[in-house]
Short mmCIF file of C-alpha atoms in Angstrom, two decimals:
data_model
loop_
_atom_site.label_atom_id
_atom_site.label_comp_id
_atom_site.label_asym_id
_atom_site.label_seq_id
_atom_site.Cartn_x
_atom_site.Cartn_y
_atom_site.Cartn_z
CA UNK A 1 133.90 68.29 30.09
CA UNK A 2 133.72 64.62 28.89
CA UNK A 3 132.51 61.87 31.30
CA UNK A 4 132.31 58.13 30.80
CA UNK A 5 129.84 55.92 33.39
CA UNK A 6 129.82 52.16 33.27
CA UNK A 7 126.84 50.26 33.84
CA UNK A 8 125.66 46.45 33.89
CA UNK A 9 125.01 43.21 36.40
CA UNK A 10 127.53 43.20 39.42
CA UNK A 11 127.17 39.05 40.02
CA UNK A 12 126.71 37.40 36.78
CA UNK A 13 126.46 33.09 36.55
CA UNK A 14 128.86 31.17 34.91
CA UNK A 15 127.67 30.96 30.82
CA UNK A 16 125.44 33.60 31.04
CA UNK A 17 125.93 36.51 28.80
CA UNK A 18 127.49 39.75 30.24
CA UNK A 19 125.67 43.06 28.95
CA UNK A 20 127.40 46.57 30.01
CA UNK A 21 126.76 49.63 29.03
CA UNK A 22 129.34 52.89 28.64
CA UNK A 23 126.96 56.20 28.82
CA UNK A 24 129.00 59.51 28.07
CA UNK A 25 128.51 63.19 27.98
CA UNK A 26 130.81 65.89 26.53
CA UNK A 27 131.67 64.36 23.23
CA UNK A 28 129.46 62.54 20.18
CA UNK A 29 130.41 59.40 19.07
CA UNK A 30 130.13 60.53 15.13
CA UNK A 31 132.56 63.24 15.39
CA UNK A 32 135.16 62.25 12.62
CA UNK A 33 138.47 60.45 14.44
CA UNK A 34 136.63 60.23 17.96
CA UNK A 35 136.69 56.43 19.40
CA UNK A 36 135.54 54.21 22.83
CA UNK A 37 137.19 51.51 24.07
CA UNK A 38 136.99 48.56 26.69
CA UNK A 39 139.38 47.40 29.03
CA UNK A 40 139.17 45.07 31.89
CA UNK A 41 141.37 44.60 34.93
CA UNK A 42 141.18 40.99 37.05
CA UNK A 43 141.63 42.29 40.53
CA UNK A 44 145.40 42.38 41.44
CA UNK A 45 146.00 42.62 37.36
CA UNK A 46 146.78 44.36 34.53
CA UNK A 47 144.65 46.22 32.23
CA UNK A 48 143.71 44.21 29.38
CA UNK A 49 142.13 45.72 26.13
CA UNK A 50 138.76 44.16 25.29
CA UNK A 51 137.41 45.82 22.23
CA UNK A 52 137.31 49.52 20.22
CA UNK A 53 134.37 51.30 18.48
CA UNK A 54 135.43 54.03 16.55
CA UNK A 55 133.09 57.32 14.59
CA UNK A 56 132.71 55.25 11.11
CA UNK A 57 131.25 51.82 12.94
CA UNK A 58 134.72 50.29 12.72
CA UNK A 59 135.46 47.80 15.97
CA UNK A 60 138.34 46.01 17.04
CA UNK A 61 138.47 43.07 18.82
CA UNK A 62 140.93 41.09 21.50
CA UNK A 63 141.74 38.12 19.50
CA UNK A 64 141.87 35.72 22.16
CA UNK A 65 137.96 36.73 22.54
CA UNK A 66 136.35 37.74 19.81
CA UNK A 67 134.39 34.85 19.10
CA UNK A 68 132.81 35.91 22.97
CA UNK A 69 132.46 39.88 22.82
CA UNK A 70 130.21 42.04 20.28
CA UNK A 71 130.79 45.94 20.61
CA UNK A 72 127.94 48.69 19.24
CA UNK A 73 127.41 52.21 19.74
CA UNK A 74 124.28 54.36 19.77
CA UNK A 75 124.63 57.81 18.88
CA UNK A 76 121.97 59.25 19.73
CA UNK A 77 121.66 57.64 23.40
CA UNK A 78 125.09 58.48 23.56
CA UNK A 79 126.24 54.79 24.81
CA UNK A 80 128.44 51.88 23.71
CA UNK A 81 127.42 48.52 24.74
CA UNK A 82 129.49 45.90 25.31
CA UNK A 83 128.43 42.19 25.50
CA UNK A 84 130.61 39.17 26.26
CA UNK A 85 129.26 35.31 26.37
CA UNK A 86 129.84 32.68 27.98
CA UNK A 87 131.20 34.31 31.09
CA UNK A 88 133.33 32.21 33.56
CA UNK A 89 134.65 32.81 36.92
CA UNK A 90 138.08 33.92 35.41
CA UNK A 91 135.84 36.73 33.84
CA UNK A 92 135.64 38.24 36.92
CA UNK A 93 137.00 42.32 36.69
CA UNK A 94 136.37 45.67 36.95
CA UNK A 95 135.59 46.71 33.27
CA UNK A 96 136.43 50.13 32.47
CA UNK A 97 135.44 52.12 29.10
CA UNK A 98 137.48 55.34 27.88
CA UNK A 99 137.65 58.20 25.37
CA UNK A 100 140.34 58.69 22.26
CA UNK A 101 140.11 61.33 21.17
CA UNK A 102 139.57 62.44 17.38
CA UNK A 103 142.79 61.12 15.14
CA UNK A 104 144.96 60.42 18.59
CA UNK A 105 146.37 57.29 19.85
CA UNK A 106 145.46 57.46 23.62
CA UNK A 107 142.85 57.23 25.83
CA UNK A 108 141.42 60.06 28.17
CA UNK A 109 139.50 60.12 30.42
CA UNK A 110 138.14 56.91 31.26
CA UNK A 111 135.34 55.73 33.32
CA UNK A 112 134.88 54.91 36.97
CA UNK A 113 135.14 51.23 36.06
CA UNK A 114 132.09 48.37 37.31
CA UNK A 115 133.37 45.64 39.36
CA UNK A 116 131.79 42.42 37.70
CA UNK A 117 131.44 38.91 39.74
CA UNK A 118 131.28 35.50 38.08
CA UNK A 119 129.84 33.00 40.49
CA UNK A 120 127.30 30.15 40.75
CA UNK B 1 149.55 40.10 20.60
CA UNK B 2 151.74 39.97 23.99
CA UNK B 3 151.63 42.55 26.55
CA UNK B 4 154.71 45.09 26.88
CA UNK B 5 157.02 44.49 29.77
CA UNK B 6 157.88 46.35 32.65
CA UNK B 7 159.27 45.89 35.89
CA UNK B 8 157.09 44.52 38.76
CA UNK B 9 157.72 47.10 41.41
CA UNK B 10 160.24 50.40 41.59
CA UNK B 11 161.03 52.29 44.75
CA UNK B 12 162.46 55.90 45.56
CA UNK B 13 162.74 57.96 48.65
CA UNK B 14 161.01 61.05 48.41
CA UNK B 15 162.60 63.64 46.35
CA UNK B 16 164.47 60.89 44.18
CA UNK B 17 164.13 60.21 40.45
CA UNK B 18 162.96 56.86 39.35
CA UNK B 19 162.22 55.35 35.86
CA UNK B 20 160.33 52.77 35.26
CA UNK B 21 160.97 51.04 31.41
CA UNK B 22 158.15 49.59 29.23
CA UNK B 23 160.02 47.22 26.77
CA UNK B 24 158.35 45.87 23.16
CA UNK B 25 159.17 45.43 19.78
CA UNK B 26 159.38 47.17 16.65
CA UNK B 27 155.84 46.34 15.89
CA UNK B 28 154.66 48.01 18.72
CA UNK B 29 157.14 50.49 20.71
CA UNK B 30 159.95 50.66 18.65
CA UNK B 31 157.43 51.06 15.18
CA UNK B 32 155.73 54.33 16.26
CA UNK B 33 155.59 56.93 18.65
CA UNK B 34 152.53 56.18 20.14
CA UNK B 35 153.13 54.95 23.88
CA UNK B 36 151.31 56.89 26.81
CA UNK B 37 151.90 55.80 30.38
CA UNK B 38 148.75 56.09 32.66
CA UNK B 39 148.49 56.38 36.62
CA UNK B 40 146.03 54.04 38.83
CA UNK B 41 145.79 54.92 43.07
CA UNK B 42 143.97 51.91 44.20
CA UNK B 43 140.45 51.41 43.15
CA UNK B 44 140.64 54.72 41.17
CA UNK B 45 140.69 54.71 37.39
CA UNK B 46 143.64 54.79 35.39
CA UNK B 47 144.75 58.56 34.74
CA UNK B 48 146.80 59.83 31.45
CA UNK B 49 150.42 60.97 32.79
CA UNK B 50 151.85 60.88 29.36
CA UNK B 51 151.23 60.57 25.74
CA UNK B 52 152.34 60.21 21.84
CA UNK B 53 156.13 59.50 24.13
CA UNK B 54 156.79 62.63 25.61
CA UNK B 55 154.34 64.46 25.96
CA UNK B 56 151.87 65.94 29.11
CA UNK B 57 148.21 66.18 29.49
CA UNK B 58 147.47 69.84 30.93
CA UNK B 59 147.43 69.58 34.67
CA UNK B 60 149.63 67.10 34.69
CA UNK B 61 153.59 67.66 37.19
CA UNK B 62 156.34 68.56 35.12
CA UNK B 63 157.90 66.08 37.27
CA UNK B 64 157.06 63.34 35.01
CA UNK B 65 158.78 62.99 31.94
CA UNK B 66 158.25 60.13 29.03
CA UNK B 67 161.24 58.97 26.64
CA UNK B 68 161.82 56.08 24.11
CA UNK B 69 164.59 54.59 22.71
CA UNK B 70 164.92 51.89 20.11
CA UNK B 71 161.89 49.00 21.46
CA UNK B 72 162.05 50.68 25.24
CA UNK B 73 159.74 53.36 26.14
CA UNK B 74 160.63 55.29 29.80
CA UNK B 75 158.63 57.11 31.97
CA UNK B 76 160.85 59.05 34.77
CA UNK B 77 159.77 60.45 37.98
CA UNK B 78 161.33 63.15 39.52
CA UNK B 79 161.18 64.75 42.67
CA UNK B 80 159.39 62.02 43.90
CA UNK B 81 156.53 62.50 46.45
CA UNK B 82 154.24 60.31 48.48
CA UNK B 83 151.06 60.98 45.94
CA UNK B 84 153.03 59.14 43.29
CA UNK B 85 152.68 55.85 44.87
CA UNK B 86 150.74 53.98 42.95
CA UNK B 87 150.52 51.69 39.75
CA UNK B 88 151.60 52.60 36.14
CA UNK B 89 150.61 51.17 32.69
CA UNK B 90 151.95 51.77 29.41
CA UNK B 91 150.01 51.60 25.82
CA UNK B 92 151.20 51.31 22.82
CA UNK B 93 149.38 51.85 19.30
CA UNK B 94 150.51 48.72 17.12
CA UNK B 95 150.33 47.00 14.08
CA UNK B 96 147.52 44.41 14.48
CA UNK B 97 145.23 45.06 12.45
CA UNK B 98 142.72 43.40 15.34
CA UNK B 99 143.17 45.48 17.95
CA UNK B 100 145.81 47.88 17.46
CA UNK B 101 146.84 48.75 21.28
CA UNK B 102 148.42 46.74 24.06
CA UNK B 103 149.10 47.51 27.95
CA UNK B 104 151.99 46.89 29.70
CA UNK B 105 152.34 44.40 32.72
CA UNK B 106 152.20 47.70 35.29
CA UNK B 107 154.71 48.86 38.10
CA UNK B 108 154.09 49.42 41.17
CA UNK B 109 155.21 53.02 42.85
CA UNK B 110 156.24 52.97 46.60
CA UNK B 111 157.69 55.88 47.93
CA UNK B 112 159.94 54.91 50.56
#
């Protein structure tokens, strides 16, 4: 069975630098084809894609923020961390990560999602 | 990189069919067959309902159904029920080669 957990600050300041993590069980993340991605959903929103980490260390980035978000995995903690800078109130989301499996194009199952504030 | 479009809300009385459309282009939609729709109750996570078009996860109602034609990918509802209210999201893969997926707007499910 896999699982995906989100983890990080609830209440972050405006400019600091956001720092979540994405712990799973069920699958490695250097099984050939296997990925983990980010998404984030403003509340009353859409889900918006953030960034990918795939088996081989390739990542993927929203353009709009890449300059803002750094993606890494550790395979033997069995995480992905995500980081974005600079966070502003419009920031504020529940940021969900989730599973592709190997060589597919979709995403299952994800995680239970972490609401995230961005307040002064 | 914009995001698919689909209709803001559908309706259906229970036991009705509804389909809600997830429109792109041919770099997206129309250029492979890689759109899955995905399920979201309120302050649950999104589920997978359908994927690579037209097909279903295990354990997921026969009752829904995906389609595409041309840049417009479909995902029907049939026998509609009171569980099904709720939002729905499509994906598709694409061909940025910066981040090769992209959500749709989302529908919103009521069940009369």
């Amino acid at each position: 069975q896999i699982t995906l957990k989100e983890s990080g600050p609830t209440l972050v300041t405006p400019t600091q630098t956001l720092t979540l993590t994405c712990t799973f069980s069920g699958f490695s993340l250097s099984t050939s084809g296997v990925g983990v991605g980010w998404i984030r959903q403003p509340p009353g929103k859409a889900l918006e894609w953030l960034a990918l980490i795939y088996w081989d260390d390739d990542k993927r980035y929203r353009p709009s923020l890449k300059s803002r978000l750094t993606i890494t995995k550790d395979t033997s903690k069995n995480q992905v961390v995500l980081t974005m800078t600079n966070m502003d109130p419009v920031d504020t989301a529940t940021y969900f990560c989730t599973y592709r499996p190997p060589y597919t194009k979709w995403f299952d199952p994800w995680g239970q999602g972490t609401l995230v504030t961005v307040s002064s | 990189q914009s995001a698919l479009t689909q209709p803001a809300s559908v309706s259906g009385s229970p036991g009705q069919s509804i389909t809600i459309s997830c429109t792109g282009t041919s770099s997206d939609v129309g250029g492979y067959n890689y759109v899955s729709w995905y399920q979201q109750h309120p302050g649950k996570a999104p589920k997978l309902m359908i994927y690579d078009v037209s097909n279903r996860p295990s354990g997921v109602s026969n009752r829904f159904s995906g389609s595409k034609s041309g840049n417009t990918a479909s995902l029907t509802i049939s026998g509609l029920q009171a569980e099904d209210e709720a939002d729905y999201y499509c994906n598709s893969y694409t061909t940025s080669s910066t981040l090769p997926y992209v959500f749709g707007t989302g529908t919103k499910v009521t069940v009369l």
